[in-house]
Coordinates of C-alpha atoms in Angstrom, one line a residue:
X1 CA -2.9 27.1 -19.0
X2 CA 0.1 26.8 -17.4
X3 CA 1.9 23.0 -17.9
X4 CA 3.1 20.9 -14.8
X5 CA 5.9 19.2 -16.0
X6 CA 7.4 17.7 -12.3
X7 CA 6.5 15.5 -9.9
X8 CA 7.5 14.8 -6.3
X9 CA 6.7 11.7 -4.2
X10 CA 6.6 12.1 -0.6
X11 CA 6.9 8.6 0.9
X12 CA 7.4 7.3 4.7
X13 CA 9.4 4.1 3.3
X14 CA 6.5 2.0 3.2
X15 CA 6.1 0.1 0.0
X16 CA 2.4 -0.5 0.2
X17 CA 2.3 3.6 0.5
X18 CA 4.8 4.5 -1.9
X19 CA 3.9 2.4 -4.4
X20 CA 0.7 4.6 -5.1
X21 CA 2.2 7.5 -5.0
X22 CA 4.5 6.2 -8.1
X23 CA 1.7 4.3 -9.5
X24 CA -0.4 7.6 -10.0
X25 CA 2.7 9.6 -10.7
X26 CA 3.3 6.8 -13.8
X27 CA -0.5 7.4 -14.4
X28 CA -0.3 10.8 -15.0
X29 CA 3.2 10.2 -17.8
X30 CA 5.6 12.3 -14.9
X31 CA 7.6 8.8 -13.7
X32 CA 10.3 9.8 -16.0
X33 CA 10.2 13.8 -13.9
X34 CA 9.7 12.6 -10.3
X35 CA 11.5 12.8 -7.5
X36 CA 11.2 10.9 -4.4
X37 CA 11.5 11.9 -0.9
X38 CA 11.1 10.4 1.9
X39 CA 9.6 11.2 5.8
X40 CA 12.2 8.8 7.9
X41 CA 11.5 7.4 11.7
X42 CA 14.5 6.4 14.1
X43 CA 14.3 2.7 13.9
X44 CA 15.4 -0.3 16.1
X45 CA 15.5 -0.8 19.7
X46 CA 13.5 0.9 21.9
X47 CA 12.7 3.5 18.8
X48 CA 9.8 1.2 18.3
X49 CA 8.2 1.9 21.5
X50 CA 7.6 5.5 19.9
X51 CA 6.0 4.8 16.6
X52 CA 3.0 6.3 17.9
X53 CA 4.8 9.9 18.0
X54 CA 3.9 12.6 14.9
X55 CA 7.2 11.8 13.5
X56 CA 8.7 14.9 14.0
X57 CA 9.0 14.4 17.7
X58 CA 9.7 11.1 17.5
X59 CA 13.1 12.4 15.1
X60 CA 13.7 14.3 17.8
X61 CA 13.6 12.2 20.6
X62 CA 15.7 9.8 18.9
X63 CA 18.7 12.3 18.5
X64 CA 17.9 12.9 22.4
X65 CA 18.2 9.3 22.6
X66 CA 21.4 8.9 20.6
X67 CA 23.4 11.8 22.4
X68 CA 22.6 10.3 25.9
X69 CA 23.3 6.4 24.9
X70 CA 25.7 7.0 22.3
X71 CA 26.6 4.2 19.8
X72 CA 26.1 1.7 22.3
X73 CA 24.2 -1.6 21.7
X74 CA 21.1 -0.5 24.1
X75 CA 18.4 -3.0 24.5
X76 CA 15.4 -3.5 26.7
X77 CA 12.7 -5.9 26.8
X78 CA 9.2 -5.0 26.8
X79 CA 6.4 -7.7 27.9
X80 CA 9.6 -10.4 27.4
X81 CA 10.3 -9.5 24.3
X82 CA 14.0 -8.4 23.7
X83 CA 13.7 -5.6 21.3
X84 CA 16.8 -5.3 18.4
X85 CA 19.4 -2.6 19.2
X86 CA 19.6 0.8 18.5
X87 CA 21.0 1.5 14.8
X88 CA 24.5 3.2 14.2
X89 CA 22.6 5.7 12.4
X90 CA 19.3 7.7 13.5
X91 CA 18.2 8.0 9.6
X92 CA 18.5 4.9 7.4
X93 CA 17.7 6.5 3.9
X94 CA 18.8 5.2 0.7
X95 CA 21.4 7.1 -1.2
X96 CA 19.1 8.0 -4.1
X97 CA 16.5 9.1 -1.9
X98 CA 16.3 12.4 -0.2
X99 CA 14.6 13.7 3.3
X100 CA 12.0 15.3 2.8
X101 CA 12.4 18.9 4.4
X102 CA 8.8 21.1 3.6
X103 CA 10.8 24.3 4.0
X104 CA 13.3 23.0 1.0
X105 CA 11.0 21.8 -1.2
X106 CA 8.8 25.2 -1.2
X107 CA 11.3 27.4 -1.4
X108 CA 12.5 25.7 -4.7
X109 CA 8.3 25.3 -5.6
X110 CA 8.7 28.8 -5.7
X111 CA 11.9 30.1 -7.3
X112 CA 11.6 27.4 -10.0
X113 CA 7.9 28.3 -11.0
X114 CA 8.4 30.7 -13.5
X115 CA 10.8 28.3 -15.2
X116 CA 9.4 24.9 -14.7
X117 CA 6.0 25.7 -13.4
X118 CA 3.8 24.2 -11.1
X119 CA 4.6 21.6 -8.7
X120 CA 2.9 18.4 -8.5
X121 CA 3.0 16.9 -5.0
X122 CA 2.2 13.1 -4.3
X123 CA 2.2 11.9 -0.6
X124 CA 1.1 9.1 1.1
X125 CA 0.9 7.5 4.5
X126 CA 0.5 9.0 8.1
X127 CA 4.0 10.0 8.5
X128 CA 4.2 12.2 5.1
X129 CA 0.6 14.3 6.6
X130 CA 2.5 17.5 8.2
X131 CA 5.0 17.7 5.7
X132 CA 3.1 17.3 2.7
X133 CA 0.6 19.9 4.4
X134 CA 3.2 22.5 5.3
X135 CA 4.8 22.0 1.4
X136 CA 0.9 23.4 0.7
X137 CA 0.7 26.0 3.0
X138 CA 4.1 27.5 2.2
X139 CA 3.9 27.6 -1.6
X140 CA -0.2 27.6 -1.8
X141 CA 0.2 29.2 -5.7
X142 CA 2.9 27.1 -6.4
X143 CA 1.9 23.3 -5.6
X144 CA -0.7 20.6 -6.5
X145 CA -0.9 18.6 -3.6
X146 CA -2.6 15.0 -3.9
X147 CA -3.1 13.2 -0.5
X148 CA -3.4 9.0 -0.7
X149 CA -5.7 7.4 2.0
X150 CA -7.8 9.3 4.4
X151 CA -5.8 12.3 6.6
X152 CA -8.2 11.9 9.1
X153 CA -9.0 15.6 9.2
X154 CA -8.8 18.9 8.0
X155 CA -9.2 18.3 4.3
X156 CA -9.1 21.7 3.2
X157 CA -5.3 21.1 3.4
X158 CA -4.7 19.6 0.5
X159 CA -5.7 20.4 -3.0
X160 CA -7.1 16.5 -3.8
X161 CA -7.6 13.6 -1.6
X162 CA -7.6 10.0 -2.7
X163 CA -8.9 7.1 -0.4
X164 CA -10.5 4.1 -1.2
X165 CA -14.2 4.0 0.1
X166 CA -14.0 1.1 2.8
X167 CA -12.1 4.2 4.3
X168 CA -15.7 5.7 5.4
X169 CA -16.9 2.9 6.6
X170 CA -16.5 4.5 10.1
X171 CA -19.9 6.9 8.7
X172 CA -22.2 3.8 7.9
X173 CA -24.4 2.4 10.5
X174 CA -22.9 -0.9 10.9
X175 CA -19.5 1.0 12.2
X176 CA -21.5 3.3 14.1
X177 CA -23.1 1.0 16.3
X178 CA -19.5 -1.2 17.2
X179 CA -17.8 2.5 18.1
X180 CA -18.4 3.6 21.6
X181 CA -19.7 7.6 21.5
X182 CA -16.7 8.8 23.2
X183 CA -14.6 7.5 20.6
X184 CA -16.4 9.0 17.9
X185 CA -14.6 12.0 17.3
X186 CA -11.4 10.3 17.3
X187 CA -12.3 7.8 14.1
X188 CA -11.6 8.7 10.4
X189 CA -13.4 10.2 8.7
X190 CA -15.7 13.0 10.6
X191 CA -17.3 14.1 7.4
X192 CA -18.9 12.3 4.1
X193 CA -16.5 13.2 1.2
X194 CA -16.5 16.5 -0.2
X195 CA -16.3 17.6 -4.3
X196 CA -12.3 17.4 -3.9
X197 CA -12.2 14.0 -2.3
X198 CA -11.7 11.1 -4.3
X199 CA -13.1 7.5 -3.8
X200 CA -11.6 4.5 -5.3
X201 CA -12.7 0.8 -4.7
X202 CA -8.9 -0.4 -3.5
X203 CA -5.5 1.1 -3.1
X204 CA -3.7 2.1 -6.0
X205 CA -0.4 0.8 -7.6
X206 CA 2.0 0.2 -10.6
X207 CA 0.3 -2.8 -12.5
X208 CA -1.1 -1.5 -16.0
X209 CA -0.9 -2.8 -19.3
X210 CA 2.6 -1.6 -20.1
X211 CA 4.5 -2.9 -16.7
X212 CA 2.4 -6.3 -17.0
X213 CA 3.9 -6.2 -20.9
X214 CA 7.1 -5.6 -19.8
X215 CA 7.3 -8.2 -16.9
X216 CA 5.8 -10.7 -19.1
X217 CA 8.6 -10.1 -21.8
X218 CA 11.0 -10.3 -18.6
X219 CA 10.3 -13.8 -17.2
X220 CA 8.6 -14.9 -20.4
X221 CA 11.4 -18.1 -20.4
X222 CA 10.7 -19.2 -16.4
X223 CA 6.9 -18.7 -16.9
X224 CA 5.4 -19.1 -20.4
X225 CA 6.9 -22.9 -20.4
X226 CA 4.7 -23.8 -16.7
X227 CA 2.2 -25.6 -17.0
X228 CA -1.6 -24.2 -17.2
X229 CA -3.4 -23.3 -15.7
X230 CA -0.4 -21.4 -13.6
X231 CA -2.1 -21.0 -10.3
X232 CA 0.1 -18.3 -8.3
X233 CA -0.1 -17.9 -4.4
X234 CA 0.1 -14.9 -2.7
X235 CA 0.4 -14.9 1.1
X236 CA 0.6 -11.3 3.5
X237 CA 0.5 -11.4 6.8
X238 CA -2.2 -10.9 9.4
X239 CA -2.9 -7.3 10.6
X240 CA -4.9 -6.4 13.6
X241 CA -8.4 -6.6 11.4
X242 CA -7.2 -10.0 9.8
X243 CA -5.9 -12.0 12.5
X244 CA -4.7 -15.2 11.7
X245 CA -1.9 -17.8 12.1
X246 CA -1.2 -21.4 11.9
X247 CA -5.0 -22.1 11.9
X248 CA -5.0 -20.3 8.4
X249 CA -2.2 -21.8 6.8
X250 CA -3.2 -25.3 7.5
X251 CA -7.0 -24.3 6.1
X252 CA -4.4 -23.0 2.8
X253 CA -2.4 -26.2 2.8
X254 CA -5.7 -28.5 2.5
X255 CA -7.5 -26.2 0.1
X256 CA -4.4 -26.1 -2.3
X257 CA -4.0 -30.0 -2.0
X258 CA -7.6 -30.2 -3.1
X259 CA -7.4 -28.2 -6.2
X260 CA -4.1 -29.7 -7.2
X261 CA -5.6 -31.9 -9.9
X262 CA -7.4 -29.1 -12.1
X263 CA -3.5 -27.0 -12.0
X264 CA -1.2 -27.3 -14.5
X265 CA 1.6 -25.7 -11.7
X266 CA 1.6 -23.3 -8.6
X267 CA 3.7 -21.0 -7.2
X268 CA 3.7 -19.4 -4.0
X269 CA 4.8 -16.7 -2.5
X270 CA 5.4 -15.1 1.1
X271 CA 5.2 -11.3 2.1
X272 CA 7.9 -9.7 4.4
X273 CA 4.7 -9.9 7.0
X274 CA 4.4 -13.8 6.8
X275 CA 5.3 -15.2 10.4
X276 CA 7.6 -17.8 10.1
X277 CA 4.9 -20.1 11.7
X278 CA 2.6 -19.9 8.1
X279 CA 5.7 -20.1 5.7
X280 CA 6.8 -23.1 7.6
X281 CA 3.4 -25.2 7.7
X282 CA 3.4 -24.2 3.8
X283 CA 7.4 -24.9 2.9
X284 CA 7.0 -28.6 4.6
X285 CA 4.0 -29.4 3.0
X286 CA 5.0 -27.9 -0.7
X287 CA 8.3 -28.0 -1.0
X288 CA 9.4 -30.7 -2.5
X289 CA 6.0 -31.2 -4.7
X290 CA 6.4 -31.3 -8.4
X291 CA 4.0 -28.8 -9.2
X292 CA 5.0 -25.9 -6.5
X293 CA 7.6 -23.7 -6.8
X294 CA 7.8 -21.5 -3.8
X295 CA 10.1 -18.2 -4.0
X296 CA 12.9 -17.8 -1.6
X297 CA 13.0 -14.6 -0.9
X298 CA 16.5 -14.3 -2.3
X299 CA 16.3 -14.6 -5.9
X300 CA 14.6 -11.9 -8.0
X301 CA 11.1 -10.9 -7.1
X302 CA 8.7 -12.8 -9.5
X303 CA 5.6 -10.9 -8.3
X304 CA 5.2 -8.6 -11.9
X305 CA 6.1 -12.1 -13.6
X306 CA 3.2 -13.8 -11.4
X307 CA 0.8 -11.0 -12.6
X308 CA 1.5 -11.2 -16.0
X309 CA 1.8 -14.9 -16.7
X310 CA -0.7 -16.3 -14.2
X311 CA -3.6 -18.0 -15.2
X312 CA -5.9 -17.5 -11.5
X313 CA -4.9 -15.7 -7.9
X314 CA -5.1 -17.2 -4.6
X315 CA -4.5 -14.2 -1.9
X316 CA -5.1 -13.8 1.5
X317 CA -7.3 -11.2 2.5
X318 CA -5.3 -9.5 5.0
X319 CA -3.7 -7.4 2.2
X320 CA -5.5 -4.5 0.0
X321 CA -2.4 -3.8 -2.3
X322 CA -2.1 -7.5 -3.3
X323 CA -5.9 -8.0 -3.8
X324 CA -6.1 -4.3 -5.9
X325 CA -3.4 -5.7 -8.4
X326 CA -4.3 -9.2 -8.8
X327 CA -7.9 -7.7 -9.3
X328 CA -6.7 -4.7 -11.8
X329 CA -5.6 -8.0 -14.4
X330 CA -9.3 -9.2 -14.6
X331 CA -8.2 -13.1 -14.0
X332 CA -9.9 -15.0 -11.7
X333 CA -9.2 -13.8 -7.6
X334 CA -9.8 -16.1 -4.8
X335 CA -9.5 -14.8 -1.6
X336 CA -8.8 -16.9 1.6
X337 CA -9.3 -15.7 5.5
X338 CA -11.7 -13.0 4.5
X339 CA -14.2 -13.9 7.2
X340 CA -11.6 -13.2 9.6
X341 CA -11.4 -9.6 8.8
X342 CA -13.0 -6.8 10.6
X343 CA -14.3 -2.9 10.3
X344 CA -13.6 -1.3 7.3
X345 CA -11.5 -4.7 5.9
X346 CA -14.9 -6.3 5.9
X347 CA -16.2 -3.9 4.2
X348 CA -13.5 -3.8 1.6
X349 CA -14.3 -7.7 0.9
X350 CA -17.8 -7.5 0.6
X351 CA -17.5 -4.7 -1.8
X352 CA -15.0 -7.2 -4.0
X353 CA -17.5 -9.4 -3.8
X354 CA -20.2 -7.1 -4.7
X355 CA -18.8 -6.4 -7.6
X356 CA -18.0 -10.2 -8.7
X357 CA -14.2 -9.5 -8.4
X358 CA -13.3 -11.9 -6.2
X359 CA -15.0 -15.6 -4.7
X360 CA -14.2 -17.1 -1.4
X361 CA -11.1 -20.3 -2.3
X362 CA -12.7 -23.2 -0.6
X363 CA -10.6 -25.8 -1.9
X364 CA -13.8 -27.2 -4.0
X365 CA -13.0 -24.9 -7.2
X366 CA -12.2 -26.3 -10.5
X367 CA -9.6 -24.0 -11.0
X368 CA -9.5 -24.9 -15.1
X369 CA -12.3 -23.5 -15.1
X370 CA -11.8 -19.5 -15.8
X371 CA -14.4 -16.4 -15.5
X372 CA -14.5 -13.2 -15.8
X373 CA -15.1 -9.6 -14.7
X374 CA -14.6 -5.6 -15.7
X375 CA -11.2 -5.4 -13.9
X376 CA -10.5 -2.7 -11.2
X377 CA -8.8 0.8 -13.1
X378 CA -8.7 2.6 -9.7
X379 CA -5.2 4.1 -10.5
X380 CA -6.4 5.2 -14.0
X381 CA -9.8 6.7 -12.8
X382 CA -7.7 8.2 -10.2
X383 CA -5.4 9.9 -12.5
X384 CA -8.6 11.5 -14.8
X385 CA -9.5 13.1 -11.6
X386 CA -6.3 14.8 -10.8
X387 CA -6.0 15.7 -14.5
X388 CA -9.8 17.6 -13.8
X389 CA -8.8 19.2 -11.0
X390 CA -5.5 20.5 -12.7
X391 CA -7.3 22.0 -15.1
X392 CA -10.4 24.1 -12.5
X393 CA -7.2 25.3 -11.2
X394 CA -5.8 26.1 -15.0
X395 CA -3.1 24.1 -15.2
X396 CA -2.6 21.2 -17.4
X397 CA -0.3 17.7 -17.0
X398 CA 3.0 18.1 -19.8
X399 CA 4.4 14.8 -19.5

């Protein structure tokens, strides 16, 4: 059996996205082999009036754009709001990080194969679909191409697809009846899943027993002397299926103030999503309270020291990354705003619940008061299914 040694990440500069890609890519004992790309949109001004473009006419509309308005600080306002001004620079990739060009990385699929061997592809996210897909169909002997979250169509393009199943939720009944029949055809998925598509409960990520380890050795002297039960607060921010705003943070503010006297300490923290509206209701309320810490944004990131040192989760529901981690340590998950999700982030909820991962937060828990569950291994489970369908194709994982 041939041994796949190599990985490549195809990412669209999305965190939520990229962050499975690595966490399967860690999975599977490549991280310290990978290499990560990434699919880049013109960003800024009125570049965000075109996010709806397949990215590679978008990339080059924006150079049209750049030729004709130069470096100049264009700006226009759309329904009266002034949009930012175009960047000096049509790609804003990080040094270490690499475009990914589908041409370029089949060609050296190929010539490296006899040497190195196979190539594993990981992609994930709207933007990375054509390129991952053309990687595939110009070196079809030479790469494994895994797929995160639903392409939408034509399957047979890649070699494995990974989704989690609140992704077919347009299939079941309930969705069937709230899409109108001319949009039918339009809506993801078309088809139940076939033997190479793979279903997981939520999105996958970077949290297993070694990184939680490792963070809990890292803030072991800011966390391990709080005291318990450590209560840790994770806000997003709302999404077009989880619309909220002020209404929800001031429902947050009076549940936290009610289960203030079963916690030992709390800390919060906000998402890059948050509208300054939720952070504000929360910072004026918390901020000066002896048991809440809330991060500023500035200092490092605590999130991997909040998985590993907290006692119980409050999240809110508009985010499936968050609520796949928290719920991958098997402590207790409360989940706030969940009734107002919709389609399939209603159905990921109920499934949680289902499955007794995660209880409404009502402000009436005893938070002292632990319980338990079998924790979510989607990234694991995941990675045993790659590693099978590595090997119907005779090749094997060489870390």
């Amino acid at each position: 059996m041939r041994p796949i040694r190599r990985a490549i990440v195809i990412g669209n500069g999305m965190a939520g996205a990229e962050n499975q890609c690595i966490g399967l890519v860690r999975a599977l004992g490549l991280s310290h082999r990978q290499t990560l790309y990434r699919v880049t949109r013109p960003r800024g001004g009125i570049n965000e009036c075109f996010s709806w473009l397949p990215v590679s006419l978008h990339q080059n509309l924006g150079l049209v754009i750049k030729r004709i308005c130069g470096d100049s600080q264009l700006q226009i306002t759309i329904n009266r709001k002034k949009l930012l001004p175009l960047p000096a620079e049509i790609k804003a990739v990080l040094p270490d990080i690499i475009e990914a060009d589908a041409k370029k990385i089949a060609t050296m699929a190929c010539q490296t194969f006899e040497r190195d061997g196979p190539l594993l592809v990981v992609a994930s996210g709207r933007d990375t679909i054509s390129v991952a897909s053309s990687i595939k169909w110009l070196a079809p002997e030479n790469v494994f191409l895994v797929q995160i979250q639903h392409p939408r169509s034509h399957l047979n393009r890649f070699d494995l697809v990974i989704t989690p199943r609140h992704d077919y939720y347009p299939l079941t009944p309930q969705a069937q009846e709230q899409i109108p029949w001319f949009l039918r055809r339009w809506i993801t998925p078309r088809e139940p899943p076939d033997r190479h598509v793979v279903l997981t409960v939520g999105a996958l990520h970077k949290v297993d027993s070694i990184a939680l380890n490792n963070a809990a050795s890292t803030w072991h002297d800011e966390l391990a002397p709080l005291p318990k039960p450590l209560l840790v607060v994770n806000i997003g921010g709302p999404t077009s299926h989880c619309r909220y705003g002020a209404d929800l943070a001031k429902q947050l503010t009076t549940s936290l103030q009610d289960v203030l006297s079963s916690c030992g300490s709390i800390r919060i923290s906000f998402s890059r999503r948050t509208p300054r509206k939720v952070s504000d209701i929360l910072m004026t309320k918390f901020s000066k309270h002896p048991k809440v810490y809330i991060w500023n944004g500035k200092d490092p990131n605590p999130h991997m020291g909040h998985l590993a040192w907290a006692d119980v989760f409050v999240i809110t529901a508009d985010s499936v990354s968050m609520l796949s981690e928290a719920c991958s340590t098997g402590k207790p998950v409360y989940v706030i705003g969940a009734e107002r999700c919709t389609w399939k982030f209603s159905d990921f909820h109920k499934s949680l619940q289902e499955r007794g991962v995660v209880r409404p937060f009502t402000g009436n828990e005893n938070l002292s008061e632990s319980w338990t569950y079998p924790p979510l291994n989607d990234t694991a489970e995941a990675a045993s299914q790659v590693i099978e369908a590595l090997a119907e194709r005779g090749w094997r994982l060489q870390p």
